[in-house]
Amino acid sequence: MIKRTILSIFAVLFVFSGSFAQDDGKFRRGGGMMVFTGYEPMKEHPVNLYYYIPTQGNIKKMRVLISMHGAERSGRIQRGVWRNLAEEYGFIVLAPEFKHDNGYLENGYQFGWVSEDPKIFRLRPREVWTYQLIEAVFDYFKEKTGNVSETYDMFGHSAGGQFVHRYLLAMPEARVGRAVAANPGNYTYPDERGLFTPSGEPADPPGWPYSVKDTPFASDDYLAPFFKRDLVILIGTEDTEPVSPDMAENNPNRIQGRHRYERAWKFFNASRDIALKKGLEFNWTILEVPGAGHNSGQMVYGQGSVRNWRIENDERVYNLKDVTGRGAYSLIFER
C-alpha cells in the first residue's frame, strides 16, 4: 500500500491542533462530530456521530469504516484509535456514540433494542431497532459527501463487538463488507435449543440475547446469511478476567465461558458446528492478538504493546509504527 507523503504528516498535525468541525450537519476533512437525528423512527433517540475524513484524497472514492465503541460509550475513543491509520491509508471513520441519556441502555445498544425486555423476548417493530441507525448513518454520509461506496466495513470492541455480531445476525440485508468483533463479553448463540449448563439446567434467560431460541433469528433465513458473512472474531490472549465466583451457574455469561478468551473460542466452535450440521456456508474466522488484553488500540494495531502518539481532548492517537499484520486494521484493509 502506498504511503502518504511528508506533506500529509503536516496536514495531520494541523488537523490535530485545530478544533473539531461545527455540528451543522456537514462533513469536513479532519475530525468532527454531529448529532444525528436523520432516521425518523428513532429521531427522539439521537446519536452523536464522530468521524474522521483524511485531509487528502478523493472523499467520494474512499472506503468507509463504522467503528462501534465499548461500554465506555465513547465515539471519540473509537475515532482516536483509527484516525492516524485513516489519514495514512485514506479511509473514512464513522464512530456513532450511543449514550445512556438518549435511551441506549444495554438493551438499546448491545442488544439492538430488538426486544422490549432483555430477559423476556418481546419483538419490537423492525423499524425501531437500534440496528437500523447504522444503515441510515451510511446513507446520510453518502448523501452529504457523494461517496460512492456500496458497502462499509465494521469494527466493534467489547460491547461494540457484541453489537457487531448481533447486527450481522439481525440485519441480513445490511451492506457490510468485512467485520471484526473484538473481545465481546457475550454472544448470541445460533442454537435454536438455547443455552444450558453442563448439568442440563436452562440458562436464565435461555434465549435472546444469548441465543436465538424462540426468536425469528432461529430461521435459516437469518442463519444462512449470518454464517456466510466475512466476520472475524478477534480475541486478545490476555483478555482473561474471570467471571465472579458468586455468579449463578445458569447465568448465560458463565455458561458461555470463564472469561472473554474462552467465550470467543466456544462461540466460534459451536457456531461452526451448527453451520456444518445444517449444511450452510461458513466464512467466519477466529484469530488471536498475542499479549493483548481488553483494549481497543491493542486489537486494532494487533499487539499488546502500543504507544500513544499523543493525547488531545481525551482522544488517544496511536503510533503507526506499532501496526502489525494481526490487528483489525490489517484484517479489514489488507486481506
Tab-separated table of C-alpha atoms in Angstrom:
chain	number	residue	atom	x	y	z
A	1	MET	CA	0.000	0.000	0.000
A	2	ILE	CA	1.380	3.400	-0.973
A	3	LYS	CA	2.294	5.651	1.944
A	4	ARG	CA	1.294	9.293	2.054
A	5	THR	CA	3.926	11.967	1.540
A	6	ILE	CA	5.543	14.043	4.246
A	7	LEU	CA	3.018	16.757	3.436
A	8	SER	CA	0.246	14.596	4.825
A	9	ILE	CA	2.061	14.438	8.153
A	10	PHE	CA	1.996	18.216	8.437
A	11	ALA	CA	-1.659	18.174	7.423
A	12	VAL	CA	-2.438	15.707	10.195
A	13	LEU	CA	-0.635	17.849	12.755
A	14	PHE	CA	-2.620	20.844	11.575
A	15	VAL	CA	-5.904	18.984	11.954
A	16	PHE	CA	-4.967	17.605	15.380
A	17	SER	CA	-4.080	21.066	16.627
A	18	GLY	CA	-7.293	22.625	15.358
A	19	SER	CA	-10.811	22.479	16.706
A	20	PHE	CA	-13.379	19.987	15.542
A	21	ALA	CA	-15.886	20.819	12.814
A	22	GLN	CA	-19.120	22.571	13.679
A	23	ASP	CA	-22.233	20.497	14.199
A	24	ASP	CA	-24.123	21.850	11.219
A	25	GLY	CA	-24.855	18.532	9.538
A	26	LYS	CA	-21.912	18.870	7.142
A	27	PHE	CA	-18.870	16.633	6.917
A	28	ARG	CA	-15.464	18.291	6.695
A	29	ARG	CA	-11.949	16.931	6.378
A	30	GLY	CA	-10.294	16.059	9.660
A	31	GLY	CA	-12.090	15.194	12.871
A	32	GLY	CA	-15.653	16.246	13.560
A	33	MET	CA	-18.836	15.392	15.427
A	34	MET	CA	-22.521	15.943	14.758
A	35	VAL	CA	-25.772	14.915	16.399
A	36	PHE	CA	-27.544	12.520	14.055
A	37	THR	CA	-31.349	12.593	14.037
A	38	GLY	CA	-31.773	11.708	10.378
A	39	TYR	CA	-33.597	8.414	10.910
A	40	GLU	CA	-37.218	9.382	11.518
A	41	PRO	CA	-38.427	6.342	13.555
A	42	MET	CA	-35.606	6.919	16.092
A	43	LYS	CA	-35.491	10.716	15.925
A	44	GLU	CA	-36.258	11.034	19.631
A	45	HIS	CA	-33.145	8.984	20.410
A	46	PRO	CA	-30.286	10.977	18.846
A	47	VAL	CA	-26.811	9.602	18.248
A	48	ASN	CA	-23.553	11.541	18.472
A	49	LEU	CA	-21.681	10.788	15.253
A	50	TYR	CA	-17.922	11.238	15.494
A	51	TYR	CA	-15.983	10.987	12.246
A	52	TYR	CA	-12.587	11.345	10.648
A	53	ILE	CA	-12.048	12.217	6.972
A	54	PRO	CA	-8.463	12.259	5.633
A	55	THR	CA	-7.047	15.656	4.756
A	56	GLN	CA	-6.093	14.485	1.258
A	57	GLY	CA	-7.604	12.201	-1.377
A	58	ASN	CA	-10.933	11.778	-3.100
A	59	ILE	CA	-13.641	11.503	-0.450
A	60	LYS	CA	-16.083	10.086	-2.972
A	61	LYS	CA	-13.941	7.002	-3.555
A	62	MET	CA	-12.726	6.276	-0.018
A	63	ARG	CA	-13.749	3.149	1.862
A	64	VAL	CA	-15.951	3.683	4.897
A	65	LEU	CA	-15.374	2.070	8.285
A	66	ILE	CA	-18.014	2.136	11.012
A	67	SER	CA	-16.408	1.645	14.418
A	68	MET	CA	-18.523	0.717	17.435
A	69	HIS	CA	-17.486	1.725	20.949
A	70	GLY	CA	-17.466	-0.349	24.100
A	71	ALA	CA	-19.357	0.080	27.358
A	72	GLU	CA	-17.495	3.361	27.976
A	73	ARG	CA	-19.821	4.820	25.309
A	74	SER	CA	-17.228	6.998	23.577
A	75	GLY	CA	-17.231	7.615	19.848
A	76	ARG	CA	-14.260	9.901	20.454
A	77	ILE	CA	-12.158	6.943	21.665
A	78	GLN	CA	-13.013	4.918	18.563
A	79	ARG	CA	-12.163	7.825	16.284
A	80	GLY	CA	-8.839	8.276	18.062
A	81	VAL	CA	-7.931	4.611	17.683
A	82	TRP	CA	-8.373	4.782	13.907
A	83	ARG	CA	-7.572	8.367	12.898
A	84	ASN	CA	-3.826	8.018	12.216
A	85	LEU	CA	-4.497	4.915	10.139
A	86	ALA	CA	-7.332	6.636	8.285
A	87	GLU	CA	-5.157	9.627	7.437
A	88	GLU	CA	-2.221	7.496	6.317
A	89	TYR	CA	-4.119	4.968	4.242
A	90	GLY	CA	-7.054	7.009	3.016
A	91	PHE	CA	-10.288	5.672	4.507
A	92	ILE	CA	-13.146	7.285	6.422
A	93	VAL	CA	-14.112	6.507	10.009
A	94	LEU	CA	-17.661	6.917	11.303
A	95	ALA	CA	-17.967	6.284	15.038
A	96	PRO	CA	-21.548	6.565	16.333
A	97	GLU	CA	-21.939	7.130	20.061
A	98	PHE	CA	-24.954	5.673	21.869
A	99	LYS	CA	-25.414	7.463	25.192
A	100	HIS	CA	-27.422	6.208	28.155
A	101	ASP	CA	-29.143	9.596	28.408
A	102	ASN	CA	-30.618	9.104	24.942
A	103	GLY	CA	-32.201	5.778	25.869
A	104	TYR	CA	-29.404	3.450	24.832
A	105	LEU	CA	-29.012	1.232	27.872
A	106	GLU	CA	-27.598	-2.291	27.485
A	107	ASN	CA	-30.779	-3.489	25.815
A	108	GLY	CA	-30.746	-0.467	23.499
A	109	TYR	CA	-27.098	-0.780	22.492
A	110	GLN	CA	-25.502	-4.216	22.885
A	111	PHE	CA	-28.805	-5.981	22.219
A	112	GLY	CA	-30.008	-3.621	19.491
A	113	TRP	CA	-33.387	-2.793	21.086
A	114	VAL	CA	-34.777	-5.790	19.253
A	115	SER	CA	-36.802	-6.853	22.290
A	116	GLU	CA	-38.875	-4.721	24.648
A	117	ASP	CA	-37.244	-6.544	27.546
A	118	PRO	CA	-33.768	-8.122	27.682
A	119	LYS	CA	-34.972	-11.091	29.755
A	120	ILE	CA	-38.404	-11.786	28.242
A	121	PHE	CA	-38.315	-11.678	24.455
A	122	ARG	CA	-40.980	-9.370	23.055
A	123	LEU	CA	-40.136	-8.417	19.490
A	124	ARG	CA	-40.231	-4.705	18.712
A	125	PRO	CA	-41.151	-3.379	15.257
A	126	ARG	CA	-38.139	-3.709	12.975
A	127	GLU	CA	-38.044	-0.015	12.117
A	128	VAL	CA	-37.243	0.928	15.730
A	129	TRP	CA	-34.347	-1.457	16.224
A	130	THR	CA	-31.140	0.416	17.049
A	131	TYR	CA	-29.503	-1.565	14.251
A	132	GLN	CA	-31.461	0.428	11.673
A	133	LEU	CA	-29.458	3.534	12.561
A	134	ILE	CA	-26.253	2.131	11.063
A	135	GLU	CA	-27.683	1.862	7.572
A	136	ALA	CA	-29.259	5.308	7.982
A	137	VAL	CA	-25.923	6.855	9.012
A	138	PHE	CA	-24.216	5.277	5.994
A	139	ASP	CA	-26.872	6.651	3.633
A	140	TYR	CA	-26.651	10.090	5.246
A	141	PHE	CA	-22.867	10.159	4.840
A	142	LYS	CA	-23.117	9.136	1.185
A	143	GLU	CA	-25.799	11.737	0.506
A	144	LYS	CA	-23.817	14.574	2.083
A	145	THR	CA	-20.408	13.718	0.581
A	146	GLY	CA	-21.164	11.962	-2.691
A	147	ASN	CA	-19.239	8.899	-1.531
A	148	VAL	CA	-19.928	6.019	-3.919
A	149	SER	CA	-19.132	3.074	-1.614
A	150	GLU	CA	-21.647	0.274	-1.951
A	151	THR	CA	-20.579	-1.343	1.315
A	152	TYR	CA	-18.986	-0.355	4.606
A	153	ASP	CA	-16.709	-2.292	6.927
A	154	MET	CA	-17.309	-2.657	10.675
A	155	PHE	CA	-15.250	-2.926	13.825
A	156	GLY	CA	-16.514	-3.212	17.354
A	157	HIS	CA	-14.680	-3.669	20.644
A	158	SER	CA	-16.157	-5.204	23.789
A	159	ALA	CA	-19.800	-4.033	23.898
A	160	GLY	CA	-19.195	-2.914	20.304
A	161	GLY	CA	-18.162	-6.467	19.440
A	162	GLN	CA	-21.468	-7.623	20.878
A	163	PHE	CA	-23.238	-5.051	18.727
A	164	VAL	CA	-21.390	-6.045	15.551
A	165	HIS	CA	-22.051	-9.793	15.655
A	166	ARG	CA	-25.713	-9.354	16.625
A	167	TYR	CA	-26.070	-6.724	13.924
A	168	LEU	CA	-24.892	-9.193	11.299
A	169	LEU	CA	-27.366	-11.766	12.614
A	170	ALA	CA	-30.385	-9.462	12.741
A	171	MET	CA	-29.678	-7.458	9.562
A	172	PRO	CA	-29.017	-9.882	6.677
A	173	GLU	CA	-29.617	-7.063	4.190
A	174	ALA	CA	-27.036	-4.739	5.784
A	175	ARG	CA	-24.347	-3.596	3.342
A	176	VAL	CA	-21.403	-4.814	5.412
A	177	GLY	CA	-18.221	-5.901	3.667
A	178	ARG	CA	-15.738	-7.086	6.299
A	179	ALA	CA	-16.453	-7.107	10.019
A	180	VAL	CA	-14.344	-7.632	13.133
A	181	ALA	CA	-15.922	-8.302	16.524
A	182	ALA	CA	-13.157	-7.837	19.085
A	183	ASN	CA	-13.326	-9.111	22.673
A	184	PRO	CA	-17.129	-9.299	23.089
A	185	GLY	CA	-18.260	-10.015	26.617
A	186	ASN	CA	-21.002	-12.401	25.461
A	187	TYR	CA	-22.614	-13.729	22.309
A	188	THR	CA	-25.907	-14.775	20.749
A	189	TYR	CA	-25.526	-18.471	20.030
A	190	PRO	CA	-27.112	-19.551	16.737
A	191	ASP	CA	-28.677	-22.522	18.529
A	192	GLU	CA	-32.455	-22.816	18.428
A	193	ARG	CA	-32.381	-25.014	21.554
A	194	GLY	CA	-30.980	-22.237	23.727
A	195	LEU	CA	-28.237	-22.316	26.339
A	196	PHE	CA	-27.843	-24.922	29.087
A	197	THR	CA	-25.494	-25.567	31.970
A	198	PRO	CA	-23.295	-28.704	31.782
A	199	SER	CA	-25.858	-30.413	34.043
A	200	GLY	CA	-28.693	-29.582	31.630
A	201	GLU	CA	-30.286	-26.675	33.506
A	202	PRO	CA	-31.578	-23.938	31.159
A	203	ALA	CA	-29.795	-20.616	31.234
A	204	ASP	CA	-31.596	-17.615	32.680
A	205	PRO	CA	-32.624	-16.466	30.144
A	206	PRO	CA	-32.077	-19.390	27.719
A	207	GLY	CA	-32.852	-17.305	24.630
A	208	TRP	CA	-32.321	-13.739	23.436
A	209	PRO	CA	-29.898	-12.049	23.705
A	210	TYR	CA	-27.740	-15.094	24.475
A	211	SER	CA	-29.206	-17.457	21.878
A	212	VAL	CA	-31.710	-17.398	19.024
A	213	LYS	CA	-34.170	-19.664	20.846
A	214	ASP	CA	-37.784	-18.605	20.241
A	215	THR	CA	-36.793	-15.662	18.035
A	216	PRO	CA	-37.155	-15.057	14.289
A	217	PHE	CA	-33.357	-15.372	14.074
A	218	ALA	CA	-33.540	-19.146	14.599
A	219	SER	CA	-34.635	-19.446	10.960
A	220	ASP	CA	-32.151	-20.292	8.211
A	221	ASP	CA	-33.351	-17.100	6.534
A	222	TYR	CA	-31.216	-15.347	9.152
A	223	LEU	CA	-28.636	-18.016	9.983
A	224	ALA	CA	-27.538	-18.723	6.397
A	225	PRO	CA	-26.524	-15.107	5.629
A	226	PHE	CA	-25.096	-14.780	9.153
A	227	PHE	CA	-22.718	-17.715	8.675
A	228	LYS	CA	-21.853	-16.502	5.183
A	229	ARG	CA	-20.545	-13.141	6.420
A	230	ASP	CA	-16.878	-12.162	6.241
A	231	LEU	CA	-16.634	-11.999	10.031
A	232	VAL	CA	-13.561	-12.250	12.241
A	233	ILE	CA	-13.900	-12.969	15.940
A	234	LEU	CA	-10.763	-11.301	17.287
A	235	ILE	CA	-9.663	-12.081	20.826
A	236	GLY	CA	-6.762	-10.906	22.952
A	237	THR	CA	-4.862	-13.753	24.578
A	238	GLU	CA	-4.728	-11.793	27.840
A	239	ASP	CA	-8.434	-10.912	27.969
A	240	THR	CA	-8.908	-13.433	30.739
A	241	GLU	CA	-10.606	-11.645	33.630
A	242	PRO	CA	-12.699	-14.430	35.200
A	243	VAL	CA	-16.392	-14.257	35.942
A	244	SER	CA	-17.303	-13.604	39.554
A	245	PRO	CA	-17.345	-16.750	41.714
A	246	ASP	CA	-20.708	-15.519	43.008
A	247	MET	CA	-22.266	-15.654	39.534
A	248	ALA	CA	-25.067	-18.215	39.291
A	249	GLU	CA	-24.306	-21.439	37.441
A	250	ASN	CA	-27.143	-20.775	34.992
A	251	ASN	CA	-26.035	-17.229	34.181
A	252	PRO	CA	-25.501	-17.089	30.385
A	253	ASN	CA	-22.127	-15.383	30.759
A	254	ARG	CA	-20.864	-18.181	32.995
A	255	ILE	CA	-22.229	-20.865	30.660
A	256	GLN	CA	-20.538	-19.238	27.655
A	257	GLY	CA	-17.109	-19.375	29.312
A	258	ARG	CA	-14.908	-18.462	32.259
A	259	HIS	CA	-13.636	-15.292	30.565
A	260	ARG	CA	-13.755	-13.498	27.214
A	261	TYR	CA	-10.921	-15.514	25.712
A	262	GLU	CA	-12.664	-18.813	26.416
A	263	ARG	CA	-16.063	-17.472	25.365
A	264	ALA	CA	-14.719	-16.453	21.953
A	265	TRP	CA	-13.442	-19.921	21.136
A	266	LYS	CA	-16.535	-21.695	22.497
A	267	PHE	CA	-18.845	-19.445	20.468
A	268	PHE	CA	-16.851	-19.818	17.268
A	269	ASN	CA	-16.594	-23.608	17.545
A	270	ALA	CA	-20.276	-24.011	18.407
A	271	SER	CA	-21.316	-21.783	15.507
A	272	ARG	CA	-19.097	-23.639	13.056
A	273	ASP	CA	-20.530	-26.968	14.202
A	274	ILE	CA	-24.116	-25.727	13.803
A	275	ALA	CA	-23.393	-24.412	10.297
A	276	LEU	CA	-21.762	-27.718	9.334
A	277	LYS	CA	-24.720	-29.705	10.687
A	278	LYS	CA	-27.125	-27.539	8.716
A	279	GLY	CA	-25.003	-27.715	5.558
A	280	LEU	CA	-24.633	-23.929	5.469
A	281	GLU	CA	-21.648	-21.998	4.111
A	282	PHE	CA	-19.408	-20.792	6.950
A	283	ASN	CA	-16.988	-17.935	6.240
A	284	TRP	CA	-16.020	-16.798	9.723
A	285	THR	CA	-12.509	-16.742	11.125
A	286	ILE	CA	-11.239	-16.603	14.691
A	287	LEU	CA	-7.856	-15.044	15.387
A	288	GLU	CA	-5.846	-14.104	18.458
A	289	VAL	CA	-3.838	-10.987	19.244
A	290	PRO	CA	-0.863	-12.181	21.332
A	291	GLY	CA	-0.384	-10.255	24.545
A	292	ALA	CA	-3.482	-8.105	24.057
A	293	GLY	CA	-5.950	-7.526	26.836
A	294	HIS	CA	-9.252	-5.659	26.860
A	295	ASN	CA	-8.129	-2.657	24.833
A	296	SER	CA	-9.334	-1.221	21.501
A	297	GLY	CA	-5.934	0.079	20.437
A	298	GLN	CA	-4.261	-3.270	21.024
A	299	MET	CA	-6.919	-5.041	18.961
A	300	VAL	CA	-6.786	-2.558	16.076
A	301	TYR	CA	-2.986	-2.444	15.892
A	302	GLY	CA	-2.504	-6.142	16.639
A	303	GLN	CA	-0.215	-6.279	19.635
A	304	GLY	CA	-0.303	-5.986	23.392
A	305	SER	CA	2.041	-3.014	23.468
A	306	VAL	CA	1.027	0.088	21.550
A	307	ARG	CA	2.271	3.590	22.260
A	308	ASN	CA	0.173	6.720	22.454
A	309	TRP	CA	1.472	9.143	19.846
A	310	ARG	CA	-0.302	11.999	21.577
A	311	ILE	CA	-3.431	12.703	23.585
A	312	GLU	CA	-5.701	15.613	22.768
A	313	ASN	CA	-9.089	16.246	24.402
A	314	ASP	CA	-9.009	12.749	25.923
A	315	GLU	CA	-8.566	11.227	22.464
A	316	ARG	CA	-5.685	8.769	22.256
A	317	VAL	CA	-3.897	8.690	18.927
A	318	TYR	CA	-1.540	5.798	18.247
A	319	ASN	CA	1.852	5.417	16.610
A	320	LEU	CA	1.690	3.982	13.090
A	321	LYS	CA	4.967	2.155	13.706
A	322	ASP	CA	3.104	-0.154	16.087
A	323	VAL	CA	0.725	-1.595	13.480
A	324	THR	CA	1.127	-5.331	12.802
A	325	GLY	CA	-0.497	-7.824	10.479
A	326	ARG	CA	-2.556	-9.321	13.317
A	327	GLY	CA	-4.915	-6.488	14.226
A	328	ALA	CA	-8.275	-5.295	12.965
A	329	TYR	CA	-6.729	-2.723	10.624
A	330	SER	CA	-4.812	-5.364	8.696
A	331	LEU	CA	-7.711	-7.821	8.760
A	332	ILE	CA	-10.119	-5.283	7.278
A	333	PHE	CA	-7.901	-3.336	4.896
A	334	GLU	CA	-5.027	-5.630	3.902
A	335	ARG	CA	-6.578	-9.057	3.389
